[in-house]
Amino acid sequence: MPKIRTSRTKKPPEGFEDIESILDDYAKKMRDAENESHEGKRKTESLWPIMRISHTRSRYIYELYYKREAISKELYDWLLKEGYADANLIAKWKKPGYEKLCCIRCIQTRDMNYQGSTCICRVPKAQLRQGTVVECVHCGCRGCSSDS
Amino acid sequence: MAAIPPPVFTVPPPLPPGWTEHTGPGGQPYYFNAQTQESTYVRPLPAFPILPQAAVPAAPAQKKPKKEKPAVKTPIPGTPWLRVITTEGNTFYTHTGEKRSVWTLPEEIKDAVEQLEREEALKKAEEARKAEEARMKEVERIQSEVQEMVAAKRKAEGPVPVDEVVVTKRAKVEDEEEEDEEDEDEDSEEEEWQREAAAQLAAEAEEEERKREEERKRQEEEARQLKEAEKQKGSTQLNMPERVDLSIDEAKALFKTLLREKNINPLHPWDMSLPLFVSDPRYVLLPSVSARREAFDEYCRDRARELRQSKVKVEKETLDPKAEFDRLLRDEVKSTRTSWTEWRRQWKKDRRFYGWGRDDKDREKRFRDYLKELGEKKRAAAQKAEADFFALLKESGLAKSGAVWKEIKKHLVSDPRYDAVGSSSLREELFNTYIKAGASDPAGSKPTDATSQPQSGPTPEEDEAERERRRKERKERAVKEREEKVRAERSKLEAEIDRSKLGLTKEEGELEFRTMLTDAIRDPQVTWDSVLPQLERDPRYTNSPLPPNQQLHLFHSHVNALRTKHLTNLHAPFASHAPALNTPFTALPVASLLSSLPVTKLGFDVDQLEREYDKWQRERAHEARLAFDQMLNENSFVEFWGRLGKIGGKGVDESIKNDDIGDDAEEEQVDMKALAKSVDLKEIIKVLKNDKRYLVFDHIPEQREQWLRDYLAQLSAPTLSVHVPHK
């Protein structure tokens, strides 16, 4: 969640105004997702849209900086500090094999049924049985292995 | 594949039920299905079995959707069934005897149909083989087919009329998508070739119909692609998907140019940008989404860098601080009365403000200069406005002498030159001056002006002269006033200086006047009136700062001083000639005295001299008497014995008379008393007789003795205690 900006907070670095509208859109979507009713949803399902928006936003900032090189280091750091993107998740994306990782929780090996394993969404499509559609409980990911 | 594209041409195929059309945030239309909650940018097409008549118009050349018709009828050997392929490319089966048609393949003819298809496949394979033989070593079969089609099409071109052409539609979504894309993509300049394309397509389609069913669709598509490729050759810039020929790099480049053309913002996320270019045919050039995303990222990187650089350049351009500051001045200082401090306070945090100048002093200087410029500019504008206003009055011809401004005003309000003069009172004033000038004008200058100029010139000139004159007058008046003021002030100042000087010079003047009097007046007998003429010649008198009464006073004191001087001079001979107090006037050598200097100076005659002498003797006697008393006081012998003689309570006379009266006092005291008694008047006289002051009164010894006795009598007895106060 980004921090609240007021007139007293420090001014964002240069270039922020260019992406502000997009980030605002994300914020709006996030609000909508938060206010959405959870009627008829499974317990695990209710958080998925929020996880998805957070992931998309992180991905957007990650791409802006690492893929497109469209924003400055300063602005990137500021965005991380302000919580526009999840720094831990981005750190994982930089590692080979984790390029598409959906959330940090999905690579947490501790609380799995089979000790030492990861989430189902980490399993490559090729290794799954044909036609199985997986939706992981943490974030609703349908598969985030690098080769799928 | 709309072939005829007038600007408002597209009559899109109707949407299947449940679908609605909307406009997305980017202006892009999208489609939404309320039942399935599905939305897409790709226009959904009705599925044939569900709604055959709502199908998309087959040939782009047609204006309205054409009804689907049977195109190819193939009798199935050995059965009464016909296999019918419609204009839309759908296949159904008709029982000729029962007049019954079904979409699905009936069981009864299944085998026959299969056999037919097998035959067709065989035929097709044979054809393909033939084609391959004909074109030698074509690697890709599709390509070969296409080329075959080209050849065929070229043969078939021309004779086939466009209208008759019925192009079958594939239900394949991708193809539809492509068509739609093309529809949107077309420009009016592409119309020509599009029409041509339609014709060719039609021709091809015609030919295709003769071919086998399976091949038909694919060939048609390929023919279209080919034709487009041809077009590309013809009209160079066109990029139509020709998947086969393009390498990955080329495709990527094309994809990037697509992005560039659409001016995709490099900062927007992929999902947001996608609808802007997904409908472009070049979108499909790249084989996979990941490749597209990669290309997109590359494009974004380049574009962002470009934008940054251009921004930096722009900044550099605008970064001439002086120009910036000047612009700020120009934009923000509208009034010549703007105060520097206010203005500075308002703008000090603006880059344009602090960007230029070493310090505020510099900036203030520039600011003041600008105010001056602004003032001049405004003044010039005001003058111009005035001149224009006069011209307006002249043109209107309403302003004659005796005209009333309020009336005239109504006719002029609409003119811009009326508004140009800012204040209404000024307008009225100008009007009045114009009237006045107009009144004087016709008499004198107007005729001459009228000859030289068509009436518009003289008024401003006249006005100019008038103004000049007024200005001069005002200036003169101001100068005069100023002079008066200065004069008054100066006189006041002088008076004050005089007053202070007077106090200072009074004593000086007195002294000077006195010296003048000593110089001028030696005679003690002169009067003021007699001496005045003589004094008036003296500059010291005329320049004297003293008032006349003081001068008179000084004069009298001077004359008196002269007189006393002469009198004292006269007393000297008196003293020498009359040593005693009783010397009579007659004893004096009167004649010689009368001729002596002091007397002549004083102008005394004998009587006056005698009076003066008597006066002098009286004074001398008086002085001598005082001196005698003093002598007695001074003499302690007289006092001691005089007092001692009093102790007995008896008067001196008595003690003197009864010398031997001795009381029952102490021996010592008796002795003293005896002694005091022994000291009598004679003893005292003996003591005093050598004193000059005693001797002076030799001529009246009795009187002198009497004084002595009186003195002794008034002496009191000596106080025996210091505590007893003197009487």
Short mmCIF file of C-alpha atoms in Angstrom, two decimals, chain A residues 25-135:
data_model
loop_
_atom_site.label_atom_id
_atom_site.label_comp_id
_atom_site.label_asym_id
_atom_site.label_seq_id
_atom_site.Cartn_x
_atom_site.Cartn_y
_atom_site.Cartn_z
CA ASP A 25 -5.56 3.90 -11.66
CA TYR A 26 -4.06 1.02 -9.80
CA ALA A 27 -5.00 2.63 -6.54
CA LYS A 28 -8.54 3.03 -7.75
CA LYS A 29 -8.71 -0.58 -8.83
CA MET A 30 -7.32 -1.60 -5.51
CA ARG A 31 -10.00 0.35 -3.70
CA ASP A 32 -12.67 -1.24 -5.81
CA ALA A 33 -11.26 -4.67 -5.10
CA GLU A 34 -11.17 -3.93 -1.41
CA ASN A 35 -14.76 -2.81 -1.39
CA GLU A 36 -15.97 -5.70 -3.45
CA SER A 37 -18.33 -8.03 -1.70
CA HIS A 38 -16.99 -11.45 -0.76
CA GLU A 39 -20.40 -13.06 -1.11
CA GLY A 40 -20.20 -16.47 -2.62
CA LYS A 41 -16.46 -16.55 -2.61
CA ARG A 42 -14.33 -19.10 -0.95
CA LYS A 43 -12.38 -18.00 2.02
CA THR A 44 -9.14 -18.14 0.11
CA GLU A 45 -10.58 -16.47 -2.94
CA SER A 46 -11.42 -13.15 -1.37
CA LEU A 47 -7.84 -11.92 -1.34
CA TRP A 48 -6.97 -12.93 -4.85
CA PRO A 49 -7.97 -9.73 -6.66
CA ILE A 50 -5.96 -7.69 -4.24
CA MET A 51 -2.96 -9.96 -4.64
CA ARG A 52 -3.34 -9.71 -8.37
CA ILE A 53 -3.45 -5.90 -8.43
CA SER A 54 -0.51 -5.65 -6.11
CA HIS A 55 1.39 -8.07 -8.31
CA THR A 56 0.51 -6.14 -11.46
CA ARG A 57 1.61 -2.91 -9.98
CA SER A 58 4.88 -4.34 -8.76
CA ARG A 59 5.41 -5.86 -12.14
CA TYR A 60 4.76 -2.55 -13.82
CA ILE A 61 7.32 -0.74 -11.76
CA TYR A 62 9.77 -3.58 -12.13
CA GLU A 63 9.43 -3.42 -15.88
CA LEU A 64 9.69 0.33 -15.97
CA TYR A 65 13.00 0.19 -14.23
CA TYR A 66 14.63 -3.07 -15.31
CA LYS A 67 13.11 -3.79 -18.68
CA ARG A 68 12.30 -0.44 -20.18
CA GLU A 69 14.74 1.68 -18.20
CA ALA A 70 12.18 4.42 -18.35
CA ILE A 71 12.47 5.71 -14.78
CA SER A 72 15.41 6.86 -12.75
CA LYS A 73 17.02 4.92 -9.94
CA GLU A 74 15.97 7.66 -7.61
CA LEU A 75 12.33 7.40 -8.55
CA TYR A 76 12.45 3.60 -8.43
CA ASP A 77 13.87 3.63 -4.92
CA TRP A 78 11.34 6.15 -3.86
CA LEU A 79 8.50 4.05 -5.27
CA LEU A 80 9.77 1.01 -3.36
CA LYS A 81 10.09 3.03 -0.21
CA GLU A 82 6.61 4.39 -0.56
CA GLY A 83 5.24 0.89 -1.06
CA TYR A 84 4.10 1.17 -4.64
CA ALA A 85 5.89 -2.06 -5.39
CA ASP A 86 6.88 -5.08 -3.35
CA ALA A 87 10.65 -5.02 -3.11
CA ASN A 88 10.90 -8.61 -1.95
CA LEU A 89 8.92 -9.87 -4.87
CA ILE A 90 11.01 -7.85 -7.31
CA ALA A 91 14.12 -9.29 -5.71
CA LYS A 92 12.85 -12.76 -6.56
CA TRP A 93 12.03 -11.80 -10.14
CA LYS A 94 15.64 -11.00 -10.70
CA LYS A 95 16.62 -14.58 -9.96
CA PRO A 96 16.60 -17.16 -12.75
CA GLY A 97 13.64 -19.47 -12.48
CA TYR A 98 11.57 -16.96 -10.64
CA GLU A 99 10.96 -14.50 -13.46
CA LYS A 100 7.22 -14.78 -13.25
CA LEU A 101 6.75 -15.55 -9.60
CA CYS A 102 3.26 -14.62 -8.47
CA CYS A 103 3.84 -14.02 -4.80
CA ILE A 104 6.36 -14.66 -2.10
CA ARG A 105 4.02 -16.92 -0.22
CA CYS A 106 4.06 -19.41 -3.09
CA ILE A 107 7.74 -20.19 -2.71
CA GLN A 108 7.52 -20.51 1.04
CA THR A 109 8.49 -24.13 1.69
CA ARG A 110 7.82 -24.25 5.37
CA ASP A 111 4.07 -24.57 5.61
CA MET A 112 3.51 -27.00 2.79
CA ASN A 113 1.87 -30.34 3.12
CA TYR A 114 4.96 -32.01 1.81
CA GLN A 115 7.93 -30.59 3.57
CA GLY A 116 10.27 -28.73 1.28
CA SER A 117 7.87 -28.34 -1.60
CA THR A 118 6.39 -25.17 -3.03
CA CYS A 119 3.01 -24.08 -4.26
CA ILE A 120 1.24 -25.88 -7.07
CA CYS A 121 1.45 -22.79 -9.24
CA ARG A 122 5.20 -23.19 -9.37
CA VAL A 123 4.91 -26.49 -11.20
CA PRO A 124 5.62 -26.17 -14.92
CA LYS A 125 2.64 -26.77 -17.18
CA ALA A 126 4.42 -29.58 -18.88
CA GLN A 127 4.73 -31.53 -15.68
CA LEU A 128 1.11 -31.23 -14.76
CA ARG A 129 -1.40 -33.72 -15.91
CA GLN A 130 -3.05 -32.69 -19.14
CA GLY A 131 -6.05 -30.43 -18.64
CA THR A 132 -5.64 -29.66 -14.97
CA VAL A 133 -6.35 -26.09 -14.10
CA VAL A 134 -4.66 -25.02 -10.95
CA GLU A 135 -5.47 -22.01 -8.85
#
